[in-house]
XYZ file of C-alpha atoms in Angstrom:
754
model
C 12.312 30.034 -23.404
C 13.456 29.432 -26.994
C 11.973 28.572 -30.355
C 12.907 25.451 -32.207
C 14.702 26.139 -35.548
C 11.586 25.176 -37.472
C 9.514 27.825 -35.617
C 12.015 30.517 -36.573
C 11.778 29.380 -40.189
C 7.959 29.433 -40.110
C 7.886 32.969 -38.681
C 10.358 34.205 -41.314
C 8.252 32.674 -44.088
C 5.118 34.369 -42.680
C 6.874 37.758 -42.725
C 8.136 37.083 -46.261
C 4.585 36.173 -47.354
C 3.337 39.525 -46.046
C 6.164 41.470 -47.717
C 5.504 39.834 -51.069
C 1.955 41.060 -51.025
C 2.984 44.483 -49.710
C 0.831 44.096 -46.623
C 1.124 46.494 -43.738
C 0.574 43.761 -41.118
C 1.538 40.151 -40.506
C -1.661 38.327 -39.540
C -2.616 34.970 -38.082
C -3.532 33.855 -41.597
C 0.003 34.578 -42.847
C 1.335 32.436 -39.998
C -1.106 29.602 -40.733
C -0.168 29.650 -44.439
C 3.505 29.415 -43.521
C 2.806 26.625 -41.006
C 0.806 24.353 -43.328
C 3.344 24.747 -46.102
C 6.255 23.831 -43.833
C 7.441 20.421 -45.029
C 7.268 18.321 -41.821
C 3.975 19.797 -40.651
C 2.459 19.530 -44.130
C 3.392 15.835 -44.180
C 1.637 15.336 -40.838
C -1.507 17.073 -42.187
C -1.477 14.909 -45.304
C -1.177 11.749 -43.213
C -4.071 13.015 -41.121
C -6.174 13.116 -44.306
C -6.441 16.877 -44.818
C -6.453 18.407 -48.314
C -3.468 20.649 -47.669
C -3.117 21.922 -51.232
C -6.727 23.080 -51.369
C -6.397 24.667 -47.946
C -3.213 26.485 -48.970
C -4.841 27.750 -52.163
C -7.853 29.137 -50.275
C -5.682 30.860 -47.666
C -3.464 32.275 -50.427
C -6.517 33.615 -52.239
C -7.708 35.216 -49.045
C -4.326 36.880 -48.489
C -4.285 38.152 -52.080
C -7.650 39.779 -51.462
C -6.243 41.924 -48.692
C -5.366 45.510 -49.569
C -1.736 46.221 -50.381
C -0.085 49.465 -49.359
C 1.576 51.827 -51.790
C 4.980 52.906 -50.679
C 7.974 54.489 -52.372
C 10.243 52.651 -49.994
C 12.043 49.653 -51.390
C 11.711 47.660 -48.188
C 8.377 47.340 -46.356
C 8.542 46.146 -42.729
C 5.108 44.774 -41.767
C 3.949 44.923 -38.171
C 2.286 42.176 -36.143
C -1.425 42.400 -35.518
C -2.824 42.127 -32.002
C -4.278 38.717 -32.810
C -0.889 37.439 -33.988
C 0.685 38.804 -30.832
C -1.904 36.856 -28.830
C -1.174 33.684 -30.732
C 2.563 33.922 -30.108
C 2.124 34.729 -26.416
C -0.367 31.888 -25.994
C 2.026 29.360 -27.482
C 4.778 30.449 -25.104
C 2.433 30.363 -22.104
C 1.204 26.841 -22.753
C 4.793 25.626 -23.104
C 5.677 27.185 -19.757
C 2.699 25.471 -18.094
C 3.841 22.098 -19.391
C 7.365 22.531 -18.076
C 9.047 22.423 -21.497
C 11.764 24.720 -22.844
C 10.964 25.032 -26.555
C 8.003 26.114 -28.657
C 7.286 23.529 -31.372
C 4.956 23.354 -34.367
C 2.175 21.688 -32.418
C 2.234 24.540 -29.895
C 1.875 27.024 -32.724
C -0.992 25.066 -34.255
C -2.850 24.810 -30.904
C -2.518 28.541 -30.354
C -3.840 29.332 -33.824
C -6.749 26.923 -33.383
C -7.623 28.698 -30.114
C -8.060 32.034 -31.949
C -11.738 31.366 -32.555
C -12.627 34.781 -34.071
C -10.127 34.542 -36.902
C -10.310 33.429 -40.517
C -7.501 30.955 -39.741
C -9.745 29.146 -37.275
C -12.516 29.092 -39.903
C -10.225 27.579 -42.561
C -9.064 24.802 -40.202
C -12.624 23.825 -39.337
C -13.710 23.992 -42.976
C -11.136 21.398 -43.989
C -11.926 19.073 -41.060
C -8.787 19.680 -39.035
C -10.333 19.189 -35.573
C -8.003 20.091 -32.715
C -8.534 17.003 -30.552
C -8.352 14.524 -33.405
C -5.318 16.136 -34.996
C -3.374 16.368 -31.722
C -4.000 12.675 -31.081
C -2.744 11.881 -34.596
C 0.299 14.101 -34.126
C 1.183 12.501 -30.795
C 0.912 9.029 -32.272
C 2.909 9.506 -35.469
C 4.916 12.684 -35.546
C 6.013 13.370 -32.002
C 7.615 9.968 -31.635
C 9.989 10.630 -34.429
C 10.699 14.095 -33.088
C 11.773 12.988 -29.589
C 13.448 9.711 -30.393
C 16.719 11.324 -31.435
C 17.783 12.598 -28.018
C 21.339 13.454 -27.156
C 22.959 12.164 -23.973
C 22.720 15.603 -22.443
C 19.031 15.913 -23.264
C 18.357 12.456 -21.846
C 20.133 13.374 -18.613
C 18.117 16.586 -18.332
C 14.822 14.748 -18.824
C 15.676 12.071 -16.259
C 16.908 14.658 -13.775
C 13.625 16.542 -14.079
C 11.242 13.600 -13.679
C 13.193 10.890 -11.817
C 15.605 10.352 -8.925
C 18.805 8.421 -9.544
C 18.920 5.958 -6.641
C 22.305 4.507 -7.622
C 23.781 8.014 -7.517
C 22.320 8.595 -4.048
C 23.680 5.220 -2.947
C 27.151 6.168 -4.159
C 26.905 9.361 -2.094
C 25.879 7.383 1.010
C 22.482 9.105 1.258
C 20.391 5.919 1.430
C 19.579 3.930 4.548
C 21.166 0.469 4.805
C 19.066 -2.577 3.935
C 19.109 -5.414 6.472
C 17.775 -8.845 5.654
C 15.439 -9.405 2.670
C 17.915 -11.767 1.013
C 15.205 -14.003 -0.431
C 13.211 -11.096 -1.855
C 16.314 -9.566 -3.456
C 17.245 -12.906 -5.037
C 13.767 -13.171 -6.551
C 13.982 -9.638 -7.931
C 17.410 -10.183 -9.486
C 16.264 -13.439 -11.106
C 13.359 -11.607 -12.754
C 15.620 -8.777 -13.962
C 17.814 -11.391 -15.663
C 14.958 -12.448 -17.976
C 14.996 -11.457 -21.646
C 11.305 -10.645 -21.905
C 8.997 -9.105 -19.341
C 11.826 -8.597 -16.887
C 9.604 -6.593 -14.560
C 8.972 -6.990 -10.858
C 5.879 -6.039 -8.894
C 6.519 -5.926 -5.141
C 3.284 -6.338 -3.212
C 3.065 -5.848 0.549
C 1.319 -3.983 3.321
C 2.252 -0.343 3.927
C 5.385 0.000 6.028
C 6.963 -3.435 5.398
C 9.893 -1.921 3.465
C 9.158 -2.117 -0.275
C 10.889 1.174 -1.047
C 13.784 0.180 1.230
C 14.303 -2.981 -0.864
C 14.613 -0.878 -4.039
C 17.109 1.400 -2.312
C 18.974 -1.651 -1.027
C 19.253 -2.993 -4.584
C 20.769 0.324 -5.658
C 23.396 0.019 -2.916
C 24.183 -3.544 -3.960
C 24.637 -2.384 -7.566
C 27.119 0.290 -6.452
C 29.012 -2.193 -4.254
C 29.085 -4.791 -7.069
C 27.168 -7.258 -4.885
C 24.899 -8.192 -7.779
C 25.505 -10.427 -10.813
C 27.739 -8.971 -13.509
C 24.910 -8.091 -15.899
C 23.671 -5.478 -13.376
C 27.042 -3.866 -12.580
C 26.703 -0.921 -14.957
C 22.979 -0.375 -14.538
C 21.394 2.768 -13.143
C 18.260 2.605 -10.987
C 15.887 5.547 -11.436
C 12.867 6.244 -9.247
C 10.030 7.797 -11.244
C 7.934 10.629 -9.831
C 4.551 10.288 -11.566
C 3.449 13.492 -9.864
C 6.103 15.468 -11.764
C 4.702 14.136 -15.030
C 1.196 15.227 -14.119
C 2.277 18.644 -12.837
C 1.803 21.314 -15.461
C 0.085 19.002 -17.963
C -2.574 21.514 -18.824
C -3.445 20.551 -22.373
C -4.372 17.251 -23.835
C -1.280 15.462 -25.010
C 1.137 17.159 -22.594
C 1.258 14.204 -20.243
C 1.766 11.723 -23.074
C 4.591 13.905 -24.350
C 6.390 13.866 -21.002
C 6.014 10.102 -20.630
C 7.348 9.595 -24.140
C 10.347 11.758 -23.354
C 11.125 9.772 -20.195
C 10.856 6.455 -22.035
C 13.040 7.750 -24.862
C 15.573 9.032 -22.354
C 15.720 5.649 -20.621
C 16.197 3.907 -23.967
C 18.920 6.380 -24.851
C 20.805 5.772 -21.606
C 20.594 1.975 -21.964
C 21.235 -0.250 -18.924
C 18.589 1.422 -16.852
C 16.012 0.126 -14.370
C 12.916 2.156 -13.562
C 11.448 1.992 -10.043
C 7.801 3.074 -9.758
C 6.597 3.465 -6.167
C 2.849 3.330 -5.533
C 2.461 1.664 -8.916
C -1.335 1.681 -8.777
C -1.150 5.378 -9.654
C -0.039 4.335 -13.148
C -3.594 3.375 -13.969
C -5.605 6.382 -14.891
C -2.671 8.801 -14.650
C -2.983 11.217 -17.551
C -5.996 9.403 -18.972
C -9.383 10.853 -19.743
C -12.774 9.662 -20.810
C -12.270 11.065 -24.307
C -9.909 8.346 -25.380
C -6.545 9.425 -23.944
C -4.312 6.598 -22.871
C -3.018 6.459 -19.321
C 0.522 5.840 -18.134
C 0.109 2.076 -17.726
C -0.960 1.638 -21.340
C 1.896 3.772 -22.590
C 4.588 1.625 -20.971
C 3.051 -1.749 -21.851
C 4.917 -2.102 -25.179
C 8.275 -1.235 -23.612
C 7.960 -3.611 -20.663
C 6.667 -6.403 -22.903
C 9.596 -6.284 -25.325
C 12.135 -6.122 -22.542
C 13.561 -2.779 -23.690
C 12.650 -1.359 -20.300
C 13.128 -3.071 -16.940
C 10.658 -1.963 -14.261
C 10.461 -2.561 -10.511
C 7.089 -1.464 -9.182
C 5.559 -1.575 -5.713
C 2.008 -1.437 -4.403
C -0.118 -2.575 -1.480
C -2.291 -5.673 -1.391
C -5.428 -3.547 -1.271
C -4.467 -1.601 -4.389
C -3.252 -4.772 -6.072
C -6.675 -6.383 -5.801
C -8.395 -3.099 -6.629
C -6.289 -2.080 -9.639
C -3.876 -4.668 -10.988
C -6.184 -7.667 -10.921
C -8.727 -5.702 -12.926
C -6.141 -4.987 -15.620
C -5.024 -8.469 -16.560
C -3.043 -7.187 -19.530
C -0.873 -5.097 -17.212
C -0.579 -7.717 -14.467
C 0.708 -10.443 -16.822
C 3.679 -8.267 -17.716
C 4.935 -8.324 -14.133
C 6.318 -11.040 -11.886
C 4.805 -10.665 -8.440
C 7.079 -10.777 -5.386
C 5.360 -10.804 -1.992
C 6.976 -8.602 0.655
C 5.962 -9.848 4.088
C 6.349 -8.115 7.417
C 9.744 -8.947 8.962
C 9.745 -11.094 12.070
C 10.687 -9.924 15.564
C 14.417 -10.720 15.296
C 14.798 -9.172 11.852
C 13.066 -5.988 12.995
C 15.494 -5.685 15.910
C 18.398 -6.125 13.460
C 16.961 -3.387 11.256
C 16.681 -0.979 14.178
C 20.208 -1.834 15.300
C 21.415 -0.974 11.804
C 19.593 2.359 11.829
C 20.451 3.307 15.412
C 23.843 4.812 14.521
C 22.247 7.163 12.000
C 19.542 8.143 14.483
C 22.235 8.764 17.092
C 24.140 11.073 14.751
C 21.042 12.925 13.577
C 19.453 13.513 16.992
C 22.736 13.610 18.965
C 21.542 10.989 21.421
C 22.528 7.481 22.504
C 20.023 4.685 21.885
C 20.244 1.720 24.234
C 19.615 -1.897 23.289
C 16.728 -1.994 25.752
C 15.084 0.915 23.940
C 15.327 -0.914 20.611
C 13.888 -4.080 22.097
C 11.105 -2.125 23.814
C 10.227 -0.336 20.561
C 9.789 -3.611 18.696
C 7.915 -5.429 21.465
C 5.566 -2.558 22.321
C 4.854 -1.916 18.628
C 3.965 -5.580 18.174
C 1.694 -5.598 21.207
C -0.018 -2.225 21.135
C 0.121 -0.876 17.546
C -1.903 -3.111 15.268
C -2.968 -0.848 12.409
C 0.569 -0.577 11.014
C 3.382 -2.922 10.099
C 6.995 -3.449 11.092
C 9.613 -2.169 10.651
C 7.872 1.143 9.966
C 5.981 1.373 13.267
C 9.015 0.396 15.362
C 11.228 2.914 13.568
C 8.619 5.635 14.135
C 8.522 4.903 17.868
C 12.284 5.066 18.206
C 12.567 8.145 16.012
C 9.816 9.928 17.979
C 11.547 9.175 21.289
C 14.790 10.631 19.917
C 13.017 13.645 18.422
C 11.512 14.545 21.799
C 14.978 14.819 23.292
C 16.143 16.848 20.319
C 13.289 19.320 20.778
C 14.174 19.593 24.473
C 17.810 20.205 23.383
C 19.065 17.321 25.526
C 22.218 16.585 23.582
C 23.800 13.301 24.522
C 20.579 12.033 26.135
C 20.253 8.309 26.770
C 17.216 6.855 25.012
C 15.757 4.287 27.395
C 12.779 1.983 27.141
C 10.796 4.317 29.404
C 11.045 7.088 26.806
C 9.842 4.667 24.147
C 6.868 3.682 26.320
C 5.936 7.356 26.615
C 5.671 7.526 22.815
C 3.555 4.377 22.730
C 1.144 6.071 25.132
C 0.889 9.070 22.782
C 0.264 6.818 19.792
C -2.222 4.406 21.346
C -3.513 5.841 24.605
C -2.248 2.817 26.577
C -0.814 4.153 29.859
C 2.960 4.119 29.924
C 2.862 2.954 33.529
C 1.239 -0.258 32.379
C 4.165 -0.956 30.049
C 6.802 0.259 32.481
C 5.495 -1.952 35.277
C 4.955 1.108 37.482
C 1.255 0.488 37.954
C 1.513 -1.659 41.065
C 0.081 1.004 43.315
C -2.881 1.463 41.001
C -3.523 -2.273 40.884
C -3.091 -2.707 44.613
C -5.694 -0.066 45.384
C -8.015 -1.089 42.584
C -10.072 -3.584 44.565
C -10.594 -1.337 47.579
C -11.436 1.684 45.410
C -14.149 -0.226 43.602
C -15.605 -2.030 46.606
C -15.854 1.271 48.474
C -18.216 2.539 45.747
C -20.039 -0.657 44.753
C -21.947 -2.480 47.486
C -23.230 -6.016 47.762
C -21.213 -7.403 44.840
C -17.846 -8.153 46.423
C -17.580 -11.653 44.988
C -18.314 -10.471 41.451
C -15.830 -7.598 41.717
C -13.170 -10.031 42.902
C -13.752 -12.341 39.915
C -13.518 -9.495 37.387
C -10.377 -8.028 38.899
C -8.600 -11.386 38.943
C -8.938 -11.541 35.169
C -7.619 -7.977 34.860
C -4.631 -8.793 37.085
C -3.543 -11.577 34.741
C -3.361 -9.198 31.795
C -1.618 -6.417 33.717
C 0.998 -8.915 34.842
C 1.855 -9.511 31.170
C 1.036 -13.217 31.173
C -2.395 -13.029 29.562
C -3.440 -14.134 26.094
C -2.126 -11.496 23.660
C -4.524 -12.632 20.940
C -7.662 -11.825 22.945
C -9.031 -8.717 24.675
C -7.821 -7.752 28.137
C -11.062 -9.177 29.514
C -14.499 -10.161 28.255
C -17.367 -10.382 30.724
C -21.094 -10.900 30.681
C -22.736 -9.140 33.633
C -25.966 -10.947 34.424
C -28.468 -9.814 36.997
C -31.581 -7.793 37.847
C -31.831 -4.118 37.093
C -30.287 -1.650 39.528
C -27.705 -4.060 40.985
C -24.610 -2.175 39.744
C -23.704 -3.755 36.396
C -23.246 -0.456 34.585
C -21.782 1.130 37.700
C -19.003 -1.466 37.827
C -18.071 -0.673 34.218
C -17.890 3.031 35.081
C -15.737 2.350 38.143
C -13.336 0.199 36.099
C -13.049 2.978 33.547
C -12.304 5.576 36.205
C -9.849 3.557 38.265
C -7.990 2.013 35.317
C -7.842 5.386 33.532
C -9.453 3.912 30.419
C -12.130 5.740 28.386
C -15.630 4.233 28.516
C -17.291 3.452 25.180
C -20.957 2.798 25.928
C -23.413 1.291 23.461
C -27.088 1.018 24.286
C -27.993 -2.155 22.413
C -31.669 -1.246 22.277
C -30.615 1.035 19.412
C -29.468 -1.994 17.420
C -32.548 -4.174 17.526
C -33.121 -4.133 13.751
C -31.137 -6.136 11.220
C -30.014 -3.095 9.266
C -28.605 -1.569 12.444
C -25.504 -3.764 12.021
C -24.330 -1.213 9.475
C -24.405 1.443 12.199
C -21.641 -0.452 13.998
C -19.377 -1.666 11.182
C -20.520 0.389 8.197
C -22.906 -0.239 5.296
C -22.156 -3.234 3.059
C -21.033 -2.905 -0.584
C -23.749 -1.614 -2.857
C -25.537 0.366 -0.168
C -25.611 4.096 0.433
C -22.555 5.339 2.289
C -20.232 2.421 1.487
C -17.572 4.561 -0.124
C -18.076 7.552 2.154
C -15.156 7.893 4.580
C -17.377 9.765 7.037
C -19.827 6.900 7.555
C -18.358 3.801 5.952
C -16.434 2.785 9.036
C -19.403 2.596 11.384
C -19.549 3.754 15.006
C -17.717 0.752 16.462
C -14.881 0.925 13.927
C -14.424 4.681 14.351
C -14.521 4.536 18.165
C -11.927 1.764 18.348
C -9.685 3.591 15.888
C -9.638 6.576 18.243
C -9.631 4.622 21.533
C -7.779 1.304 21.168
C -7.322 1.163 24.968
C -10.788 1.445 26.493
C -13.677 -0.106 28.422
C -16.363 -1.201 25.952
C -19.824 -1.459 27.527
C -22.621 -3.081 25.527
C -25.629 -2.410 27.739
C -28.807 -4.541 27.588
C -27.157 -6.857 25.045
C -30.171 -9.177 24.836
C -32.050 -6.403 22.989
C -29.589 -6.415 20.061
C -30.380 -8.136 16.774
C -28.941 -11.704 16.547
C -26.710 -10.718 13.595
C -24.771 -8.389 15.883
C -23.594 -11.342 17.950
C -21.560 -12.467 14.930
C -19.490 -9.322 15.406
C -18.948 -10.228 19.045
C -17.574 -13.642 18.088
C -14.627 -12.094 16.272
C -14.051 -9.515 18.987
C -14.041 -11.993 21.850
C -11.953 -14.655 20.117
C -9.426 -12.711 18.016
C -9.452 -9.257 19.560
C -10.292 -7.456 16.311
C -13.214 -6.125 14.307
C -13.442 -5.946 10.521
C -15.613 -3.267 8.946
C -17.751 -3.789 5.876
C -15.164 -1.943 3.778
C -12.349 -4.249 4.932
C -10.849 -1.898 7.514
C -9.645 -3.829 10.532
C -9.325 -2.379 14.036
C -7.872 -3.956 17.141
C -9.489 -4.359 20.532
C -6.859 -6.520 22.267
C -6.221 -3.772 24.791
C -9.892 -3.322 25.620
C -12.084 -4.674 28.398
C -15.354 -5.837 26.835
C -18.400 -5.837 29.119
C -21.862 -7.003 28.118
C -24.800 -6.557 30.489
C -28.106 -8.403 30.490
C -31.252 -8.900 32.591
C -31.934 -12.357 31.193
C -33.742 -14.641 33.647
C -34.544 -11.900 36.139
C -38.230 -11.686 35.244
C -38.674 -15.473 35.349
C -37.007 -15.780 38.728
C -39.392 -13.214 40.196
C -42.527 -15.151 39.265
C -44.068 -17.136 42.114
C -44.313 -20.887 41.987
C -47.817 -22.311 42.348
C -48.406 -23.500 45.871
C -45.215 -22.111 47.360
C -46.152 -18.547 48.191
C -43.459 -16.042 47.440
C -40.634 -18.523 46.987
C -38.478 -17.548 44.049
C -37.410 -19.798 41.225
C -33.752 -20.711 41.296
C -31.476 -21.211 38.294
C -33.698 -19.292 35.883
C -30.826 -17.015 34.849
C -28.675 -20.018 33.881
C -31.536 -21.474 31.904
C -32.225 -18.197 30.112
C -28.522 -17.741 29.413
C -28.225 -21.105 27.685
C -31.413 -20.623 25.726
C -30.579 -17.138 24.440
C -26.819 -17.217 23.841
C -25.331 -19.783 21.489
C -22.619 -22.114 22.853
C -19.921 -20.584 20.612
C -20.686 -17.175 22.110
C -20.677 -18.315 25.736
C -17.470 -20.261 25.140
C -15.600 -17.104 24.104
C -16.423 -15.171 27.267
C -13.825 -15.020 30.015
C -16.448 -14.921 32.730
C -20.194 -14.759 33.305
C -20.679 -12.571 36.374
C -23.928 -12.906 38.306
C -24.979 -9.834 40.273
C -26.864 -10.438 43.504
C -30.032 -8.657 44.512
C -29.248 -5.874 46.936
C -30.072 -6.417 50.623
C -30.990 -3.755 53.166
C -27.391 -3.339 54.324
C -26.226 -2.548 50.781
C -29.137 -0.127 50.353
C -28.085 1.781 53.500
C -24.536 2.098 52.144
C -25.906 3.396 48.845
C -27.965 5.982 50.751
C -24.792 7.190 52.444
C -23.007 7.286 49.067
C -25.742 9.407 47.470
C -25.828 11.628 50.552
C -22.097 12.266 50.384
C -22.396 13.289 46.730
C -25.193 15.704 47.651
C -23.200 17.092 50.590
C -20.227 17.877 48.337
C -22.447 19.705 45.833
C -24.163 21.808 48.525
C -20.913 22.741 50.211
C -19.218 23.662 46.963
C -22.005 25.797 45.473
C -23.809 27.291 48.500
C -21.505 26.717 51.492
C -24.232 24.559 53.031
C -23.369 21.660 55.318
C -25.900 18.831 55.249
C -26.216 16.394 58.155
C -28.342 13.244 57.945
C -29.143 11.464 61.163
C -29.082 7.687 61.365
C -32.888 7.444 61.537
C -33.085 9.505 58.311
C -30.698 7.071 56.557
C -32.799 4.102 57.698
C -35.997 5.898 56.666
C -34.652 6.578 53.159
C -33.468 2.984 52.853
C -36.874 1.621 53.814
C -38.736 4.005 51.511
C -36.478 3.384 48.527
C -35.875 -0.329 48.899
C -37.338 -2.529 46.200
C -35.949 -6.018 46.013
C -36.917 -6.349 42.361
C -35.708 -2.924 41.154
C -32.444 -2.544 43.032
C -30.908 0.884 43.676
C -32.683 2.901 40.994
C -35.900 3.476 43.024
C -33.686 4.625 45.894
C -32.180 7.377 43.733
C -35.670 8.570 42.816
C -36.750 8.522 46.489
C -33.734 10.603 47.542
C -34.610 13.116 44.833
C -38.174 13.283 46.154
C -37.408 13.524 49.871
C -34.067 15.318 49.958
C -33.092 17.124 46.748
C -36.482 18.708 45.990
C -37.108 20.134 49.511
C -33.553 21.470 49.740
C -33.758 23.086 46.309
C -36.928 24.936 47.367
C -35.241 26.225 50.512
C -32.237 27.423 48.515
C -34.346 29.160 45.866
C -37.250 30.590 47.887
C -35.814 31.023 51.392
C -32.409 32.193 50.122
C -30.561 29.813 52.386
C -26.765 29.876 52.210
C -23.789 29.690 54.566
C -25.874 27.394 56.733
C -25.988 24.024 58.422
C -29.015 21.901 57.530
C -29.825 18.907 59.709
C -32.358 16.333 58.533
C -34.316 14.526 61.249
C -37.423 12.375 61.557
C -40.244 14.325 63.220
C -43.106 12.999 65.285
C -45.229 12.456 62.190
C -42.650 10.066 60.760
C -41.513 12.401 57.974
C -38.240 14.218 57.306
C -37.858 17.661 58.804
C -35.016 20.141 58.166
C -33.478 22.402 60.832
C -31.485 25.326 59.483
C -28.835 27.230 61.479
C -26.472 29.920 60.243
C -22.782 29.225 60.232
C -20.599 31.296 62.498
C -18.631 33.964 60.656
C -15.208 34.953 62.007
C -13.759 38.404 61.314
C -11.018 40.619 62.706
C -12.233 43.700 64.579
C -10.722 47.178 64.654
C -8.783 46.329 67.769
C -7.306 43.277 66.111
C -9.377 40.812 68.109
C -11.133 37.996 66.177
C -14.896 38.316 66.496
C -17.292 35.449 65.835
C -20.924 36.146 64.999
């Protein structure tokens, strides 16, 4: 830390002022008197409008009033007061916080003004020298002249501190190669050739390669692959964060920005690259009138003295740049689109050698192709080439962690990373899921009875997608399950989830019967409470799909939902995506969407006049057409009608429930339960309700089986037993309990059974 020459002169004059008056101490007032009489600072005060002469006279009169010491010594050496020591230390501290190397006059002034219990502070306030107003004046008029005369060495130091020289990194071979983007680079170079407003704003989605284009331009400049007027240019990447760091006091940020701009002007033939350019707006600004970074560079980029290449996303462009028309008109917008499939493969081929060297592996062509194709199909919240590069890099990194030097990176390893990123089973991508698919039908039909035809129809649609020949723009499957209650609609969704190893996202649509409940699914609209809150703004549906992009989505009792919610379904069923109220888009192309409904069931159960108990036919079709709009029905893959359960299906369900109960008893109490055939038939008859399906059966089994057994276990302390259920002479269920035989080894080594 050093003082500027002017500070040394001011301190010497303060000491001289004290010696002249034969004072024992050098005070803050001596320092202030020396400061305001210093030529350059006095000129700044005069321009500010302060009566410097009157102020100097009053301070001088105050100093004359102080007691002098009587000494026989020819030379009096005054000592510093504690307050002066504080002032000097404070000035050094605030310079250190701002990242500078020299104490200047403004630092000294700010430190004096902060000494609130001093006469110096009183004199400044008396003559209207307000700290905030004076600093703003000093920054505007004086500091510019002070920093404009930089040497080449000083300019290099400033740029090294706050920027990164991309052309230097390119010359050292530290930048990744740029592949493609010829059109975008031509547009950028044409803008840089302009005399005025030669500034480029690259706008594109995150991950499309905006920063890579800037680095590619730096490599072209080094290789002389650009027009002659750019041959000697240097491309600097600005770190706005380094400008903000340490800017503790008002004016510090403006000072740093001014230094960077002066350094760029000093170096000549420079291009400034600003990544995440939306951070320019508001950076360093405050509500008290401070200007932000964007306003500070407007004059330079307008006159053409500074060439700027900036980059931002479309979201931030609409949010920030379009609101500041004065800033936007100074830039020429270049759209950076996501590269196509072939270009992305070329990019990965260009990077593969560097990945090979870094991870000490060998990347195959199949792995590169698999990374691009799987990223396109399964990762929809990010853009190429970024997502494809991440997949390939992650696959290589896994082998590096396992210390498999020389490992061959295959497509199977890439698929494993896709599974980690998205939750989509790797077997599905590898084509190793044939066994799962082959057993899928039997596994489901063994647990769901009386709906074989419906199960077959649903699985046929699933097979098409698993074979890789389905429609990639729509969900894996979209079904409307239509039928009476208790026929297995929800059960089929659960079985699909279990057997396909896909999480089940269940939504009870009775919770969304009000119009405002739409916000519960996709977030509150703009202007409503919670719109900007990241915790709630996404809505349940958006958040669930973000976490589980590969899932079974069950919308139960869909007819109870508000009609506005069906507008959400239209987008989901047709395009395989959902857009939240805040603009966030999530993908559901790898989901199976199931909607259940009881429409038409009640009408079909009503008796026709004059025909006894004959049921009405076709009422479900009629209700379906009346309730659901044609555009909704047309987007469904299949409308599945569930049949009413017959007695045979009910008996199978009894056996299914019994087996579940047997497993629980055996596991927890070592009790074996046996149900005779008459008991199964009795339960089926008691629990059968043609209108209500299997749900009354479950309640009847609880009443006749679970409750009596629980009483025996709790009150009779039954365990390690065999319980046989039979029908007694009274036509009710009776339970016979026998103890299980226990085998043990006797003292003589013979096995004894008791």
